[in-house]
Each structure stands twice: as structure tokens, then as C-alpha cells.
Amino acid sequence: MNVFGVDIGGSGIKGAPVDLDRGDLAQERHKVLTPQPATPDDVAGRVVEVVEHFGWSGPVGVTFPGVVTGSTIRTAANVDKGWIGVDAGALLGERLGGLPVTVLNDADAAGVAEMTFGAGRGRKGTVILLTLGTGIGSAVFVDGTLLPNTELGHLELKGHDAEKRASAKAREDEGLTWEHWATKRLQKYLAHVEMLFSPELFIIGGGVSRKADKFLPLIDGIRAEIVPAELQNNAGIVGAAMAARALTGPRPLRP
């Protein structure tokens, strides 16, 4: 059974039906730009556009770049602050004509997908997935169990939110070379997270994971193993579909 997944990001909204037996997209994903400002109403309209592109009429899982409890948004660092306090599941379900909608943190979705189908499959101990994009998302697992909504991108690094210095957007906005970004920004951030959590494995996700060969070999001094996400930037879509299936069928969310 396929289930639809949508991944809301600070710059793009993408989605596709997902084959949950294979842990991969069943069709090529459809992507639209995130509206600016990314208000609830405007983002909901783009989500509808993505879902209707496929003529979908079943359960939908949706990721959100912030803390989500139940289906209510608690933080909104890289989208409009009007999201805070909104029941995103109710809003999107109404806009999608009553389809069942499940909402969860974007990095948590990517992490569950990677732990089930990707680079974290079968790994025990502490595993941390970091999505490097407009911001930095995080998903922390201990022996395969998710600690939700960790938001480690907002740890302080040199007086700033870490994501303001070490995200993929920061590299692009400041015109940093891969070497400078990897050794002066990302490496320092990873060392800080490692000091706090002592993980056995870091999984690096987000769109930049497609170019892992340009920066991961440059990182030094980190004890944990560091690998790129196998599902790359599709992990959020897959994890969103897994969450929707967990509430509408027998497949559990936990990897």
C-alpha cells in the first residue's frame, strides 16, 4: 500500500506517493516553492497543489520545520510565526477535503526513514541525524527509539543559533567554500553536539547530502562515524508517509 508524504521546508515543499514496502518514492516527487511569507494559509495552498498534482485521495503525512506536539505547531523558526499554535493537521485536512492528515517534525520524519530504510538501519546506541538545509534539523535515536522534537539546530554556537552559521543556507548566503564551511563551521557544530550526546553515528541529511563527497572527507576530530543519508532529500517524504501509515494501518512508526 502506498501512502502520500509531503515535506514542508523553508524554501520548497515537495511530495509524492511512497511505497512503504521498499521505503522509496512510488512516483517522481513534485516540488513547489515555499511561499514568502510562509503563512499557514499560503503554505496549505501549496500543499494542496502538491497532493492534487497526483490526484491523491488517501492518507497524507506532512512534515513541518519546527516542534510539533500532536498536530499543533509550537515553533516556527524558518516559516511565518503565524504557524505557532495552529493545529496543522486540522488545517491541512480541511484544505484537502477531509483527507486524514498526520503532521510531525521534519527531521524526525527523515530520521525515522533513515533508521528504517537507510543509513541507520539496524544501528543501536545513540544515532543523530542532522538535516542541513535552510536551517538545521535533528533527530536523536537511542537503540532505535526516537526522542522527538530535539531541535539541535538552535544550540548556541559562537553566540548564534548553530543553524545561522552551519546550515547549508549559511554556506550559500555567505559564499563559503566547501572547505571553510566544513572545517570552520560544520566540524565545530558536530564537535559541540558530540560533546553533549556522545553518539556512535551521525547521519548527514538534507539536500546537501547529495554532495557529501565535497565536505565530509574534510571533517576531522569527530569520534563518531559520519555518513551521508542514503535516502538523501527524500527521507522526509518517506518518513511523513510512514507516520501517516502508523495512524491508519498496522505499520508502526518506530523503526
XYZ file of C-alpha atoms in Angstrom:
255
model
C 0.000 0.000 0.000
C 1.286 3.431 -0.973
C 0.848 6.443 1.326
C 1.434 10.081 0.423
C 4.216 12.114 2.038
C 4.754 15.877 1.939
C 7.902 17.616 3.195
C 7.489 21.324 4.034
C 10.781 23.209 4.013
C 11.816 26.814 4.339
C 12.478 27.084 0.594
C 10.497 24.246 -1.013
C 7.509 21.953 -0.487
C 7.775 18.531 -2.086
C 5.755 15.353 -2.033
C 4.995 12.023 -3.659
C 3.284 8.698 -3.046
C 5.620 6.384 -1.113
C 6.000 2.617 -1.423
C 6.401 1.670 2.242
C 7.499 -1.864 1.431
C 10.586 -0.503 -0.349
C 10.951 2.760 1.569
C 11.180 4.736 -1.646
C 9.071 7.072 -3.738
C 6.476 5.296 -5.856
C 6.487 8.183 -8.356
C 8.810 11.082 -9.079
C 8.263 13.787 -6.498
C 6.562 17.097 -7.279
C 8.082 20.259 -5.798
C 6.826 23.835 -5.479
C 8.427 26.876 -3.883
C 7.541 27.731 -0.303
C 5.569 30.999 -0.377
C 7.199 34.055 1.173
C 5.994 34.830 3.757
C 5.212 31.199 4.574
C 1.869 31.820 6.273
C -0.390 28.911 7.243
C -2.972 29.690 4.573
C -0.450 30.124 1.769
C 1.584 27.046 2.711
C -1.609 24.980 2.968
C -2.461 26.064 -0.571
C 0.898 24.816 -1.845
C 0.480 21.508 -0.001
C -2.889 21.081 -1.708
C -1.191 21.817 -5.036
C 1.392 19.076 -4.441
C -1.190 16.487 -3.364
C -3.623 17.293 -6.170
C -0.804 17.011 -8.719
C -1.051 13.247 -8.189
C -4.836 13.079 -7.848
C -4.288 11.587 -4.382
C -7.279 10.674 -2.210
C -5.873 8.693 0.728
C -3.940 9.376 3.954
C -1.312 12.119 3.863
C 1.690 12.589 6.108
C 3.194 16.082 6.342
C 6.466 17.262 7.865
C 6.892 20.699 9.412
C 10.159 22.576 10.179
C 9.518 23.118 13.880
C 8.300 21.494 17.079
C 5.029 19.591 16.620
C 3.019 18.174 19.529
C 0.012 16.154 18.446
C -0.579 18.086 15.250
C -0.172 21.556 16.786
C 2.786 23.718 15.791
C 4.837 25.021 18.725
C 7.801 26.726 16.993
C 8.385 28.154 13.516
C 11.986 29.291 13.069
C 12.142 29.334 9.252
C 8.499 29.947 8.322
C 5.946 32.561 9.329
C 5.404 32.883 13.092
C 1.654 32.762 12.420
C 2.031 28.965 12.463
C 2.623 28.896 16.214
C -0.452 27.441 17.951
C -2.062 26.281 14.702
C -3.498 22.759 14.528
C -1.778 21.937 11.254
C -3.468 18.547 10.926
C -6.918 20.133 11.135
C -5.993 22.995 8.776
C -4.457 20.759 6.108
C -7.155 18.102 6.460
C -9.832 20.711 5.849
C -7.999 22.171 2.859
C -7.531 18.663 1.438
C -11.252 17.952 1.540
C -11.272 15.845 4.694
C -8.344 13.532 3.920
C -6.681 12.132 7.076
C -3.513 14.163 7.726
C -0.661 13.357 10.115
C 1.888 16.068 10.977
C 5.348 15.666 12.539
C 8.698 17.416 12.791
C 10.614 17.323 9.518
C 13.910 15.996 10.868
C 12.124 13.382 12.979
C 10.425 12.147 9.806
C 13.737 11.977 7.950
C 15.358 10.213 10.887
C 12.684 7.528 11.152
C 13.026 6.873 7.424
C 16.814 6.602 7.630
C 16.661 4.341 10.685
C 14.196 2.040 8.926
C 15.358 2.034 5.306
C 18.650 3.940 5.147
C 21.969 4.664 6.816
C 20.743 3.950 10.360
C 19.138 0.598 9.603
C 19.997 -1.917 12.336
C 22.150 0.539 14.301
C 21.997 0.521 18.104
C 23.258 3.039 20.613
C 22.839 6.787 20.075
C 22.335 7.884 16.472
C 21.815 11.520 15.471
C 20.511 12.591 12.089
C 21.128 16.221 11.114
C 19.369 17.761 8.133
C 21.372 20.637 6.675
C 19.200 22.965 4.628
C 17.552 26.330 5.269
C 18.191 25.552 8.938
C 19.479 22.501 10.798
C 17.016 19.843 11.883
C 17.859 16.980 14.214
C 16.542 13.559 15.122
C 18.001 11.667 18.076
C 17.602 7.895 18.484
C 18.666 5.597 21.312
C 18.588 1.928 20.348
C 16.153 2.804 17.570
C 13.745 4.817 19.738
C 13.126 8.429 18.709
C 13.356 11.353 21.141
C 11.053 13.762 19.260
C 11.428 17.484 18.616
C 15.059 17.890 19.711
C 15.737 20.961 17.502
C 19.529 20.840 17.968
C 19.951 23.408 15.210
C 19.161 26.026 17.847
C 22.078 25.161 20.109
C 24.287 28.205 20.624
C 27.449 28.308 18.520
C 29.690 31.378 18.905
C 26.812 33.480 20.191
C 24.357 32.486 17.440
C 21.855 29.752 16.693
C 24.027 26.990 15.235
C 21.910 26.882 12.075
C 22.753 30.519 11.345
C 26.407 29.513 10.985
C 26.484 25.844 9.974
C 23.419 25.261 7.772
C 23.663 24.755 4.019
C 21.903 28.106 3.571
C 24.576 29.839 5.650
C 27.268 28.420 3.367
C 25.441 29.629 0.275
C 24.453 33.045 1.653
C 27.980 33.820 2.835
C 29.690 32.370 -0.254
C 31.808 29.993 1.844
C 33.997 27.382 0.204
C 33.212 23.770 0.998
C 36.479 23.572 2.971
C 35.801 26.657 5.071
C 32.231 25.623 5.799
C 33.207 22.024 6.642
C 36.226 22.755 8.841
C 35.311 26.095 10.443
C 31.541 25.754 10.782
C 30.143 22.220 10.462
C 33.041 20.496 12.238
C 32.733 22.848 15.235
C 28.990 22.236 15.370
C 29.409 18.454 15.222
C 32.034 18.618 17.987
C 29.577 20.566 20.157
C 26.765 18.066 19.590
C 29.151 15.162 20.169
C 30.267 16.695 23.478
C 26.629 16.806 24.633
C 25.353 13.430 23.364
C 28.351 11.153 22.562
C 26.627 9.462 19.589
C 28.017 6.427 17.828
C 26.789 7.699 14.469
C 25.985 10.996 12.759
C 23.810 10.805 9.636
C 24.004 13.943 7.489
C 20.801 14.593 5.546
C 19.122 17.377 3.616
C 19.743 18.377 0.018
C 23.454 18.917 0.692
C 23.838 15.184 1.390
C 23.934 14.666 -2.392
C 27.308 16.439 -2.326
C 28.690 14.674 0.740
C 31.954 13.906 -1.070
C 32.712 17.657 -1.168
C 32.699 18.166 2.603
C 32.505 15.013 4.751
C 36.100 13.924 3.985
C 37.282 17.342 5.215
C 35.844 16.932 8.720
C 38.356 15.828 11.342
C 38.463 15.208 15.077
C 34.979 13.721 15.473
C 34.931 10.345 17.233
C 31.540 9.279 15.909
C 31.163 7.745 12.489
C 29.759 10.283 9.995
C 27.836 9.114 6.932
C 25.502 10.741 4.385
C 21.805 9.926 4.440
C 21.050 7.127 1.991
C 17.581 8.479 1.184
C 19.118 11.940 0.768
C 16.494 14.666 0.430
C 13.624 12.178 0.002
C 13.913 10.977 3.601
C 11.366 13.494 4.897
C 8.769 12.440 2.344
C 9.268 8.763 3.213
C 9.118 9.447 6.962
C 5.962 11.536 6.567
C 4.270 8.674 4.760
C 5.407 6.264 7.477
C 3.821 8.486 10.125
C 0.546 8.611 8.211
C 0.558 4.842 7.841
C 1.229 4.421 11.568
C -2.084 6.119 12.357
C -4.121 4.495 9.584
C -2.699 0.985 9.356
C -0.631 -1.694 11.084
C 2.879 -0.444 10.246
C 4.476 1.164 13.368
C 6.313 4.494 13.278
C 9.167 3.210 15.387
C 11.945 1.729 13.187
